[in-house]
Amino acid sequence: MVNVPELFGSNVFNDDVMRERLPKSVYKALKKTIQDGETLDESVANAVAHAMKEWAIEKGCTHFTHWFQPLTGVTAEKHDSFITPDGAGNVIMTFSGKELIKGEPDASSFPSGGIRATFEARGYTAWDPTSPAFAKDGTLYIPTAFLSYTGEVLDKKTPLLRSMERLSKEAVRILHMFGKTDVTRVMTTVGPEQEYFLIDKDMYEARPDIIYTGRTLFGAKAPKGQELDDHYFGSIKTRVSQFMAELDKELWSYGIYSKTKHNEVAPSQHEVAPIFTTTNVAVDNNELLMEILKKTAEKFNLVCLLHEKPFAGVNGSGKHNNWSISTNTGENLLKPGKNPSENTQFLLFLAAIVKGVDEYQDLLRISVASAGNDHRLGANEAPPAILSMFLGDDLGAVVSSIEVGEEHESEGKKTMDLGVDVLPSFKKDTTDRNRTSPFAFTGNRFEFRMLGSAVNIAGPNIILNTVVAEELKQFADELEGAKDFNKAVKKLVAKTFKKHDRIIFNGDNYSDEWVEEAERRGLLNLKSVPTAVKHYIDEKNIKLFTENNVFSKEELHARYEVELENYAKLINIEALTMLDMAKKDIIPAVTSYVRELTDTALAKQALSADIPVSLETKLITDLSQKLVCFSDKVADLENDLIKAGELEHDMQAYADFYCDTVFADMQALRAIGDDMETETASDYWPYPSYGEMLFGV
Ligand code: ADP
Ligand code: MG
């Protein structure tokens, strides 16, 4: 039996531990930093470091690490032990405030988009006291931000923290205008729902494509996919259930509020969702969660796939970023209340978000752009690459009536009559959720659904926070001088909704009509990484980031370069893997099968000319033709990879070429490969099939 309350957070240097172990004055000073964002004093750091070390040693730690989130897309860590020579040939275990606050990893091998010359390759990591440290695998993990020697940001955490500060400042300004002067700080909160696949480890090991790229580059569809919807919320298989139980235990021990788990739509696809928390903690927790998913799977001879599209023909995996804003006095600013049409404060925040999403569609799209996610966005499931917002019937009606200047009578929650007396009656949610919307209001928060499963959620939240901060700033500036505040707010809200209502769409986002309608409305439809990322450095976006001190112009250019380069490298790895598989495994396998067919036909004919060999002849002819075609496609891909190499000096052209040409070659090659798989005896086919992988757990 697990004692959950006791297990929860047992590997975390959390508030309880701090209160118990830190001198009162130190605890108070640290709390001030965590809650009010005040700068930390060195003597406090020393005391915290000492307590952390003692605690970590009790947890079996010998090392500490500054854990950070560079632009590689995965977390990074370098471990240092606590040992210090005592001068007499022995060691003592030490950890100073300096070591806690600042690390100096060699930064030369992390992506910087040309910011950092190699002679200043040193980088700094800086402790983020607002995200708790934890003990894992014998090491004390300290969440940190990562900067270059010259102070440019090289990670995802620093801009996130900056964006949170910006939003806090502007939201507080607005709230003070509404008379809420007790509010001193505003936090954004995030609860990410995480999808993933589980496959058997033995099958994983037989698939070089999944090993190198996280997804299948070849693979014919199985006779059964997800068409029966029998996996979604279906009963969970024993092995998976054991995995999930272990996963929960691990997550809880790291203080992650794991709450919900279920089977997803595709076979062998699942979801886990924690309860929301402050954004930067939610980001760290999600990074840790992804790692724990992978490590826990191994214990059950399973592999967890976090790629956005591991299998063609069935759903890919995403991540839903549930996002809201709340005050240090405990008020959720996105809660409409009983009568939203009267709730001007709520409407003003809503208007800021509507305006922000409309004006910065491109940045929100960029924040979820990755080679893997390109398979989902704009494909025929998941949200399309077009940003739009869904407000729900009730709120939608409120907004429409404000636009035309009418009063709206809110209907409030309706009671559902279930027609069966023994069943309890309950209130219906008025945000009748539109599952196809990429950015939906869900009662007291927005759910941004375009994220791919592997993305670091810092990216989208940096954009959301910055954009909303900017809009709130504009509103605050405009309202500051108003004679009649209430009247001015109402006018501003109405004006904003009217101007930006093209971004609101309540219909089916997956339909073809929407794509046309969105074009008429002038909404963006950025279908691939290179076409989206281009807008990073648009004048209006540079202005947004520099004025809000989230990125400098140089940092923004660097991120643009890094995104393009990562994209091109990834497609390149996929292409090389395909070539390897095609030449070393698939062509030899099909050739062997053709030889067996030929031997059989010859043997039959030697026995008697009357034995029919038409089947063998047909298969031999067919497969031989396909082999020729297949090897032509191999040559096309090889040639285009050479051409790609010549474009490397121009990052945009380089990435465009991978997107438009190399990727198209890969699809053409795959089509014939998959076709041959359906005609080749399974004994000869070198890889586990889709059926085996998707239904093999
Ligand atoms: P559904 O699948 O119906 O959208 P889930 O329960 O799977 O709902 O996930 C909802 C997520 O939204 C959870 O992580 C939940 O904690 C989060 N959430 C709820 N309220 C807030 C809020 N105020 N801020 C951020 N996230 C929230
Ligand atoms: Mg869910």
XYZ file of C-alpha atoms and ligand atoms in Angstrom:
725
model
C 0.000 0.000 0.000
C 1.280 3.423 -0.910
C 0.882 6.185 1.619
C 0.484 8.980 -0.913
C 0.604 11.988 1.425
C 3.800 10.614 2.940
C 5.342 9.765 -0.414
C 4.358 13.082 -1.996
C 7.325 15.397 -2.396
C 9.623 13.083 -0.447
C 12.393 13.727 -2.985
C 11.859 17.485 -3.016
C 13.517 20.194 -0.969
C 10.098 21.770 -0.527
C 8.494 24.263 1.783
C 8.059 21.792 4.657
C 11.699 20.769 4.536
C 12.824 24.385 4.365
C 10.694 25.452 7.275
C 11.980 22.557 9.323
C 15.650 22.917 8.490
C 16.332 26.597 7.871
C 16.859 29.201 10.584
C 13.703 31.296 10.829
C 15.251 34.463 9.419
C 16.713 32.574 6.455
C 13.432 30.850 5.766
C 11.631 34.187 5.803
C 14.137 35.816 3.448
C 13.916 32.912 1.032
C 10.130 32.973 1.093
C 10.221 36.661 0.229
C 12.290 35.831 -2.819
C 10.001 33.012 -3.863
C 6.710 34.832 -3.313
C 7.522 38.448 -4.010
C 10.425 38.071 -6.397
C 12.935 39.855 -4.145
C 16.661 39.394 -4.791
C 18.458 36.927 -2.576
C 21.283 37.852 -0.232
C 24.525 35.807 -0.134
C 24.379 34.931 3.560
C 20.914 33.518 2.979
C 22.259 31.489 0.055
C 24.994 30.024 2.248
C 22.533 28.892 4.867
C 20.202 27.417 2.254
C 23.089 25.609 0.556
C 24.157 24.039 3.818
C 20.669 22.808 4.631
C 20.185 21.513 1.102
C 23.424 19.559 1.226
C 22.626 17.953 4.594
C 19.181 17.000 3.334
C 20.547 15.678 0.018
C 23.150 13.512 1.761
C 20.399 11.959 3.871
C 18.625 11.193 0.595
C 21.717 9.312 -0.588
C 23.169 12.099 -2.763
C 26.893 12.441 -3.369
C 26.628 15.020 -6.158
C 24.817 18.176 -7.106
C 23.957 19.535 -10.520
C 22.727 22.773 -11.991
C 19.852 21.539 -14.109
C 19.068 23.769 -17.093
C 17.103 23.981 -20.314
C 19.304 24.938 -23.267
C 17.991 25.391 -26.810
C 18.592 21.723 -27.652
C 15.058 20.939 -26.545
C 16.171 18.617 -23.760
C 17.439 19.366 -20.280
C 21.138 19.433 -19.457
C 23.078 18.565 -16.313
C 26.694 18.323 -15.235
C 27.346 16.597 -11.933
C 29.834 17.778 -9.297
C 30.449 15.860 -6.127
C 30.248 17.487 -2.711
C 33.792 16.381 -1.818
C 36.504 18.795 -0.721
C 39.994 17.622 0.408
C 40.466 18.295 4.115
C 44.262 18.701 3.756
C 44.997 15.489 5.621
C 44.288 13.082 2.783
C 40.594 12.780 3.567
C 37.497 14.543 2.278
C 34.630 16.461 3.743
C 31.297 17.125 2.078
C 30.750 20.794 1.302
C 28.373 22.964 -0.678
C 28.525 26.755 -0.558
C 26.065 29.489 -1.315
C 28.212 30.441 -4.296
C 27.976 26.925 -5.705
C 24.231 27.016 -5.198
C 23.749 30.388 -6.860
C 26.097 30.179 -9.790
C 27.544 27.452 -12.006
C 30.009 27.838 -14.851
C 29.471 25.113 -17.405
C 31.355 25.154 -20.679
C 28.742 26.535 -23.045
C 30.579 26.037 -26.319
C 28.640 22.979 -27.414
C 25.151 24.281 -26.768
C 23.224 25.989 -29.574
C 23.562 29.766 -29.410
C 22.643 30.855 -32.925
C 25.983 32.552 -33.360
C 25.697 34.671 -30.214
C 28.720 33.309 -28.503
C 32.183 33.192 -30.008
C 34.227 30.186 -28.907
C 36.752 32.310 -27.063
C 34.024 33.282 -24.652
C 32.553 29.834 -24.480
C 31.991 29.999 -20.782
C 28.389 30.134 -19.706
C 26.669 30.714 -16.400
C 23.875 28.904 -14.702
C 21.921 30.797 -12.062
C 19.759 29.227 -9.378
C 16.000 29.694 -9.782
C 14.865 29.708 -6.147
C 11.223 29.754 -7.232
C 11.406 26.167 -8.500
C 12.278 23.599 -5.814
C 15.449 21.495 -5.861
C 15.092 17.714 -5.753
C 17.127 14.564 -5.138
C 17.275 12.064 -7.973
C 19.564 9.079 -8.647
C 22.124 10.150 -6.060
C 22.283 13.782 -7.208
C 20.836 17.020 -5.868
C 19.140 18.765 -8.809
C 19.043 22.558 -8.710
C 16.788 24.211 -11.309
C 18.737 27.017 -12.989
C 18.719 29.587 -15.764
C 21.482 29.495 -18.394
C 23.266 32.576 -19.786
C 26.296 33.341 -21.892
C 29.404 34.975 -20.443
C 28.244 38.269 -21.873
C 24.779 37.908 -20.381
C 22.764 36.785 -23.404
C 20.137 34.225 -22.651
C 20.875 30.730 -23.910
C 17.938 28.880 -22.415
C 14.164 28.688 -22.105
C 13.837 29.437 -18.431
C 15.213 32.973 -18.282
C 12.821 34.439 -20.853
C 10.005 32.555 -19.159
C 10.785 34.168 -15.823
C 11.111 37.551 -17.520
C 7.760 37.130 -19.227
C 6.102 36.149 -15.946
C 7.457 39.290 -14.314
C 6.225 41.444 -17.140
C 2.747 40.026 -16.989
C 2.684 40.389 -13.236
C 3.638 44.033 -13.405
C 1.021 45.034 -15.976
C -1.754 42.930 -14.454
C -1.107 44.479 -11.046
C -1.347 47.930 -12.632
C -4.747 47.073 -14.056
C -5.994 45.506 -10.832
C -4.996 48.565 -8.852
C -7.170 50.613 -11.202
C -10.038 48.338 -10.248
C -9.299 49.209 -6.637
C -7.607 45.932 -5.747
C -4.602 47.548 -4.165
C -3.917 44.522 -1.934
C -2.698 42.613 -4.983
C 1.091 42.832 -5.238
C 1.843 39.976 -7.575
C 0.129 38.060 -10.333
C 1.134 34.571 -11.413
C 0.300 32.571 -14.471
C -0.602 28.962 -13.801
C -0.228 25.996 -16.110
C -1.507 22.434 -16.126
C -0.128 20.487 -19.099
C -1.846 17.322 -20.301
C 0.800 15.014 -21.751
C 0.205 12.336 -24.396
C 2.608 9.487 -25.149
C 2.923 6.066 -26.755
C 4.233 2.886 -25.151
C 5.742 0.104 -27.241
C 7.558 -3.081 -26.362
C 11.278 -2.559 -25.928
C 12.264 -5.599 -28.019
C 10.368 -4.172 -30.969
C 11.840 -0.739 -30.404
C 15.314 -2.222 -30.587
C 14.543 -3.745 -33.965
C 13.545 -0.334 -35.418
C 16.509 1.908 -36.272
C 14.113 4.670 -37.313
C 12.533 4.897 -33.871
C 15.919 4.602 -32.183
C 17.457 7.468 -34.175
C 14.484 9.712 -34.826
C 11.704 8.730 -32.420
C 9.299 7.881 -35.220
C 8.717 5.253 -37.901
C 10.137 6.345 -41.255
C 8.759 3.263 -42.986
C 5.786 1.122 -42.065
C 2.649 -0.036 -43.819
C -0.634 0.475 -42.006
C -1.961 -2.364 -39.886
C -5.341 -3.881 -40.792
C -6.684 -2.237 -37.659
C -5.958 1.285 -36.480
C -8.057 3.553 -34.290
C -11.234 3.435 -36.371
C -13.316 1.657 -33.738
C -12.361 4.182 -31.041
C -12.135 1.213 -28.724
C -8.871 2.290 -27.143
C -9.965 5.763 -26.051
C -10.735 5.619 -22.337
C -10.701 1.818 -22.734
C -9.744 -0.436 -19.845
C -6.022 -0.262 -19.259
C -3.934 -3.380 -19.912
C -2.194 -4.959 -16.939
C 1.347 -4.140 -18.000
C 0.427 -0.548 -18.786
C -1.518 -0.275 -15.579
C 1.516 -1.448 -13.607
C 3.619 1.072 -15.477
C 1.158 3.856 -14.671
C 1.065 2.937 -10.982
C 4.843 3.083 -10.816
C 4.828 6.336 -12.798
C 2.443 7.953 -10.313
C 4.614 6.894 -7.398
C 7.689 8.375 -9.036
C 5.922 11.613 -9.974
C 4.443 12.052 -6.525
C 7.819 11.517 -4.900
C 9.093 14.462 -6.955
C 6.185 16.603 -5.860
C 4.379 16.448 -9.197
C 0.599 16.477 -8.735
C -0.134 13.601 -11.076
C -3.915 13.425 -11.216
C -5.407 11.928 -14.351
C -4.401 8.967 -16.526
C -6.200 7.244 -19.351
C -5.890 5.548 -22.691
C -5.885 7.919 -25.660
C -7.384 7.540 -29.132
C -4.628 5.636 -30.950
C -3.762 2.081 -29.953
C -0.994 2.057 -27.320
C -1.396 5.817 -26.771
C -1.978 7.229 -23.294
C -2.210 10.482 -21.368
C -1.123 11.768 -18.001
C -2.140 15.131 -16.532
C -0.982 16.784 -13.346
C -2.876 19.457 -11.423
C -1.836 22.947 -12.458
C 0.792 25.007 -10.658
C 2.852 28.193 -11.133
C 4.161 28.311 -14.691
C 7.901 27.942 -14.156
C 7.359 25.062 -11.744
C 4.937 23.492 -14.205
C 7.612 23.766 -16.905
C 10.266 22.116 -14.743
C 7.788 19.464 -13.662
C 6.847 18.706 -17.245
C 10.498 18.327 -18.261
C 10.988 15.982 -15.320
C 7.770 14.140 -16.113
C 8.939 13.402 -19.656
C 12.184 12.002 -18.321
C 10.424 9.916 -15.675
C 8.028 8.569 -18.323
C 11.014 7.246 -20.266
C 12.867 5.840 -17.290
C 9.812 4.181 -15.779
C 8.911 2.551 -19.099
C 12.280 0.796 -19.159
C 11.483 -0.948 -15.890
C 8.638 -2.736 -17.670
C 10.599 -3.531 -20.818
C 8.651 -0.785 -22.550
C 9.736 2.310 -24.430
C 7.861 5.581 -24.077
C 7.659 7.542 -27.333
C 7.211 11.273 -26.934
C 7.512 12.041 -30.642
C 4.574 13.981 -32.054
C 3.927 11.462 -34.788
C 5.533 8.059 -34.189
C 3.101 6.237 -36.488
C 1.469 7.325 -39.746
C -2.252 6.771 -40.064
C -3.119 7.004 -36.372
C -3.230 10.058 -34.124
C -0.059 11.770 -33.084
C 0.689 12.988 -29.575
C 0.159 16.481 -28.307
C 0.226 18.424 -25.142
C -2.553 20.713 -23.907
C -1.311 23.800 -22.148
C -4.035 24.851 -19.694
C -3.183 28.424 -18.793
C -4.644 30.947 -16.423
C -3.742 34.042 -14.394
C -4.232 34.431 -10.669
C -3.321 36.925 -7.974
C -1.353 36.496 -4.775
C -4.666 37.101 -3.021
C -6.020 33.924 -4.584
C -8.246 35.285 -7.330
C -8.365 33.521 -10.701
C -8.598 36.401 -13.169
C -10.080 34.193 -15.877
C -13.070 33.171 -13.807
C -16.111 34.803 -15.434
C -18.284 34.587 -12.338
C -22.077 34.262 -12.323
C -22.649 37.164 -14.645
C -19.741 37.697 -17.012
C -21.420 40.563 -18.873
C -21.225 42.631 -15.676
C -17.737 41.490 -14.781
C -15.749 44.251 -16.450
C -12.472 43.186 -14.891
C -12.824 39.701 -16.354
C -13.883 41.139 -19.708
C -10.862 43.399 -19.817
C -8.479 40.489 -19.274
C -10.406 38.459 -21.821
C -10.149 41.322 -24.314
C -6.401 41.496 -23.753
C -6.077 37.797 -24.560
C -8.312 38.013 -27.635
C -6.330 40.970 -28.953
C -3.031 39.279 -28.146
C -3.861 35.999 -29.837
C -5.071 37.840 -32.925
C -2.091 40.179 -33.203
C 0.503 37.528 -32.432
C -0.886 34.436 -34.153
C 2.497 34.028 -35.772
C 4.391 33.893 -32.479
C 1.992 31.432 -30.923
C 2.361 29.256 -34.004
C 6.155 29.538 -33.836
C 6.110 28.553 -30.188
C 4.769 25.126 -31.107
C 6.732 24.680 -34.341
C 8.916 21.595 -34.585
C 9.720 19.068 -37.267
C 7.698 16.488 -35.360
C 4.707 18.762 -34.863
C 4.612 19.552 -38.593
C 3.091 16.090 -39.002
C 0.181 17.066 -36.785
C -0.619 20.691 -37.486
C -2.401 20.981 -40.763
C -2.646 17.223 -41.063
C -6.165 15.816 -40.915
C -6.363 15.465 -37.165
C -5.362 17.604 -34.224
C -5.735 21.356 -34.572
C -4.836 22.840 -37.960
C -1.940 25.270 -38.265
C -4.428 28.149 -38.043
C -4.840 29.957 -34.729
C -8.371 30.706 -33.628
C -10.193 31.003 -30.316
C -13.286 29.362 -28.928
C -15.142 31.103 -26.105
C -18.122 28.797 -25.600
C -21.760 29.613 -26.271
C -22.384 31.694 -23.193
C -19.260 33.803 -23.240
C -19.392 34.001 -27.029
C -22.871 35.526 -26.749
C -21.653 37.984 -24.119
C -18.869 39.125 -26.418
C -21.213 39.437 -29.426
C -23.694 41.526 -27.482
C -20.916 43.802 -26.225
C -19.787 44.281 -29.808
C -23.241 45.472 -30.849
C -23.794 47.374 -27.625
C -26.650 45.274 -26.240
C -27.289 43.855 -22.800
C -26.776 40.135 -22.479
C -28.752 38.053 -20.022
C -26.517 35.203 -18.954
C -28.439 31.962 -18.753
C -26.099 30.577 -16.148
C -25.621 26.879 -15.710
C -28.408 24.632 -16.893
C -29.378 21.569 -14.943
C -29.068 18.332 -16.849
C -32.088 16.131 -16.504
C -30.899 12.573 -16.924
C -34.414 11.103 -16.960
C -33.523 8.511 -14.363
C -34.517 9.267 -10.805
C -31.693 7.393 -9.098
C -29.042 9.418 -10.914
C -28.084 12.690 -9.296
C -28.845 15.796 -11.345
C -25.915 18.120 -11.980
C -25.130 21.437 -13.606
C -23.990 21.489 -17.180
C -20.741 23.253 -17.979
C -21.575 26.360 -19.989
C -18.294 26.168 -21.869
C -19.580 23.261 -23.954
C -16.118 22.395 -25.059
C -15.263 22.573 -28.700
C -12.668 19.823 -28.980
C -11.376 21.037 -32.328
C -10.380 24.532 -31.235
C -6.665 25.225 -30.895
C -7.236 27.836 -28.193
C -10.346 27.224 -26.171
C -11.826 28.858 -23.116
C -12.633 26.067 -20.680
C -14.445 27.687 -17.784
C -11.672 29.377 -15.834
C -8.646 29.073 -18.122
C -7.570 28.827 -21.738
C -6.450 25.557 -23.189
C -3.798 25.980 -25.891
C -3.903 22.719 -27.786
C -1.398 23.126 -30.599
C 1.609 21.933 -28.619
C 3.419 18.795 -29.696
C 4.063 16.126 -27.104
C 7.835 16.639 -26.960
C 7.953 20.428 -26.743
C 9.337 22.271 -23.744
C 6.247 24.156 -22.601
C 8.358 27.160 -21.643
C 8.220 28.327 -25.298
C 4.452 28.718 -25.657
C 4.165 30.217 -22.188
C 6.869 32.804 -22.876
C 4.792 33.974 -25.825
C 1.460 33.883 -24.016
C 2.779 35.816 -21.040
C 4.647 38.394 -23.108
C 1.798 39.009 -25.493
C -0.780 39.395 -22.737
C 1.610 41.629 -20.768
C 1.950 43.865 -23.826
C -1.819 44.128 -24.322
C -2.410 44.834 -20.636
C 0.222 47.533 -20.793
C -1.524 49.190 -23.724
C -4.836 48.972 -21.874
C -3.376 50.340 -18.657
C -1.783 53.248 -20.526
C -5.060 54.042 -22.212
C -7.159 53.768 -19.055
C -4.776 55.660 -16.825
C -6.066 59.105 -17.735
C -9.732 58.145 -18.034
C -12.230 60.434 -16.315
C -14.898 57.789 -15.894
C -12.960 54.532 -15.432
C -15.926 52.175 -15.702
C -17.202 53.770 -18.844
C -13.735 53.797 -20.362
C -13.241 50.084 -19.635
C -16.559 49.191 -21.235
C -15.722 51.237 -24.295
C -12.264 49.720 -24.576
C -13.596 46.185 -24.212
C -16.251 46.727 -26.887
C -13.766 48.357 -29.250
C -11.279 45.511 -28.773
C -13.779 42.713 -29.322
C -15.103 44.428 -32.418
C -11.665 44.893 -33.876
C -10.405 41.387 -33.195
C -13.421 39.150 -33.512
C -12.035 37.499 -36.649
C -9.916 35.339 -34.331
C -13.020 33.883 -32.646
C -14.352 30.777 -34.314
C -16.826 28.362 -32.802
C -17.209 25.873 -35.647
C -15.304 22.758 -36.636
C -11.632 23.640 -36.950
C -10.902 20.380 -38.756
C -13.169 21.137 -41.710
C -11.947 22.233 -45.134
C -14.419 25.119 -45.104
C -12.639 26.611 -42.105
C -9.352 26.737 -43.973
C -11.035 28.804 -46.695
C -12.985 30.924 -44.228
C -9.833 31.622 -42.208
C -8.098 32.785 -45.360
C -10.971 35.159 -46.062
C -10.622 36.482 -42.526
C -6.944 37.087 -43.139
C -5.749 34.602 -40.509
C -2.356 33.019 -40.891
C -1.889 29.398 -41.902
C 1.787 28.613 -41.412
C 2.191 24.995 -42.276
C 5.825 24.224 -41.572
C 8.682 25.180 -39.299
C 10.598 27.253 -41.887
C 7.524 29.214 -42.975
C 6.507 29.900 -39.373
C 9.879 30.656 -37.835
C 10.525 33.310 -40.469
C 8.146 35.607 -38.574
C 10.260 35.471 -35.424
C 12.202 38.442 -36.676
C 9.338 40.476 -38.126
C 9.589 44.103 -37.065
C 6.470 43.980 -34.879
C 7.753 40.929 -33.021
C 11.204 42.371 -32.403
C 9.434 45.413 -30.997
C 7.275 43.289 -28.721
C 10.175 41.349 -27.245
C 12.633 44.181 -26.870
C 10.110 46.603 -25.366
C 9.056 43.991 -22.851
C 12.672 43.014 -22.104
C 12.064 39.362 -22.809
C 14.549 39.004 -25.678
C 17.038 41.418 -27.134
C 17.174 41.726 -30.900
C 20.329 39.572 -30.927
C 18.742 36.897 -28.767
C 15.764 36.788 -31.070
C 17.912 36.411 -34.172
C 19.821 33.690 -32.389
C 16.638 31.784 -31.637
C 15.498 32.114 -35.224
C 18.793 30.639 -36.458
C 18.760 27.846 -33.884
C 15.201 26.815 -34.769
C 16.016 26.613 -38.471
C 19.253 24.772 -37.892
C 17.681 22.257 -35.505
C 14.956 21.640 -38.033
C 17.362 21.032 -40.918
C 19.537 18.759 -38.797
C 16.587 16.712 -37.710
C 15.303 16.146 -41.228
C 18.848 15.326 -42.265
C 19.101 12.628 -39.598
C 15.761 11.218 -40.722
C 16.888 11.175 -44.348
C 20.167 9.448 -43.531
C 18.350 6.881 -41.411
C 15.954 6.141 -44.262
C 18.835 5.686 -46.683
C 20.503 3.311 -44.268
C 17.359 1.277 -43.808
C 16.599 1.243 -47.510
C 20.033 0.149 -48.649
C 21.108 -2.148 -45.851
C 17.847 -3.801 -44.884
C 14.910 -3.252 -47.204
C 16.523 -3.763 -50.633
C 18.407 -6.901 -49.463
C 15.252 -8.290 -47.801
C 13.028 -7.841 -50.828
C 15.774 -9.163 -53.096
C 16.053 -12.320 -50.989
C 12.341 -12.827 -51.125
C 12.364 -12.406 -54.903
C 15.162 -14.958 -55.079
C 13.139 -17.430 -53.063
C 10.202 -16.897 -55.382
C 12.473 -17.385 -58.390
C 13.986 -20.582 -56.923
C 10.510 -21.896 -56.227
C 9.311 -21.146 -59.723
C 12.359 -22.769 -61.294
C 12.027 -25.853 -59.099
C 8.361 -26.220 -59.970
C 9.101 -25.958 -63.668
C 11.929 -28.457 -63.420
C 9.469 -30.890 -61.884
C 6.867 -30.410 -64.564
C 6.029 -27.732 -67.092
C 2.379 -28.257 -66.117
C 2.734 -26.750 -62.634
C 1.583 -23.140 -62.798
C 4.105 -20.491 -61.759
C 1.971 -17.482 -62.615
C 1.767 -16.312 -58.989
C 5.546 -16.355 -58.557
C 6.011 -14.674 -61.913
C 3.564 -11.928 -61.057
C 5.144 -11.255 -57.665
C 8.686 -11.413 -59.039
C 7.822 -8.951 -61.796
C 5.940 -6.635 -59.513
C 8.527 -6.543 -56.743
C 11.418 -6.269 -59.189
C 9.824 -3.218 -60.767
C 9.232 -1.682 -57.373
C 12.813 -2.358 -56.367
C 14.032 -0.395 -59.363
C 11.676 2.435 -58.555
C 12.715 2.300 -54.898
C 16.388 2.533 -55.736
C 15.655 5.497 -58.031
C 14.057 7.260 -55.081
C 17.073 6.412 -52.967
C 19.238 8.118 -55.572
C 16.940 11.178 -55.649
C 17.196 11.549 -51.918
C 20.968 11.143 -51.954
C 21.339 13.769 -54.657
C 19.114 16.239 -52.888
C 21.025 15.823 -49.647
C 24.159 16.867 -51.520
C 22.316 19.921 -52.862
C 21.092 20.756 -49.368
C 24.659 20.782 -48.104
C 25.496 23.540 -50.556
C 22.899 25.869 -48.992
C 24.194 25.766 -45.461
C 25.440 29.357 -45.527
C 21.852 30.617 -45.830
C 19.916 29.125 -42.947
C 16.464 30.030 -44.258
C 17.131 28.598 -47.728
C 18.764 25.562 -46.123
C 15.723 24.807 -43.941
C 13.311 25.586 -46.795
C 15.109 23.066 -48.978
C 14.843 20.343 -46.347
C 11.161 21.132 -45.976
C 10.166 21.386 -49.638
C 12.560 18.994 -51.342
C 14.246 16.541 -48.977
C 11.073 15.842 -47.049
C 9.152 15.271 -50.288
C 11.830 12.789 -51.422
C 11.460 10.957 -48.124
C 7.714 10.655 -48.550
C 8.108 9.315 -52.072
C 10.664 6.764 -50.881
C 8.465 5.699 -48.007
C 5.432 5.191 -50.221
C 7.192 2.532 -52.302
C 8.833 0.982 -49.269
C 5.484 0.594 -47.531
C 3.989 -0.797 -50.678
C 6.706 -3.454 -50.885
C 6.148 -4.334 -47.230
C 2.580 -5.347 -47.993
C 3.800 -7.773 -50.678
C 6.821 -9.249 -48.939
C 6.561 -12.325 -46.723
C 6.754 -11.204 -43.091
C 9.611 -13.653 -42.429
C 11.676 -11.591 -44.839
C 10.642 -8.106 -43.751
C 13.427 -6.777 -41.525
C 11.318 -4.823 -39.017
C 8.422 -5.378 -36.639
C 5.192 -4.324 -38.350
C 2.791 -1.558 -37.344
C 0.387 -4.211 -36.082
C 3.028 -5.784 -33.865
C 4.156 -2.453 -32.449
C 0.719 -0.892 -31.917
C -0.951 -3.966 -30.489
C 2.082 -5.686 -29.017
C 2.002 -4.460 -25.419
P -9.640 17.893 -20.004
O -8.987 16.688 -20.638
O -11.103 17.767 -19.835
O -9.256 19.171 -20.655
P -7.946 17.355 -17.698
O -8.484 17.142 -16.333
O -7.331 16.233 -18.413
O -9.144 18.034 -18.507
O -6.885 18.532 -17.666
C -7.212 19.815 -17.274
C -5.953 20.515 -16.840
O -6.244 21.892 -16.628
C -5.387 19.984 -15.522
O -4.004 19.917 -15.598
C -5.849 21.061 -14.557
O -5.062 21.116 -13.390
C -5.653 22.291 -15.413
N -6.253 23.502 -14.837
C -7.379 23.632 -14.121
N -7.515 24.899 -13.661
C -6.429 25.603 -14.086
C -5.956 26.942 -13.934
N -6.635 27.839 -13.240
N -4.768 27.266 -14.495
C -4.090 26.382 -15.210
N -4.482 25.123 -15.394
C -5.635 24.711 -14.839
Mg -7.477 15.506 -20.798
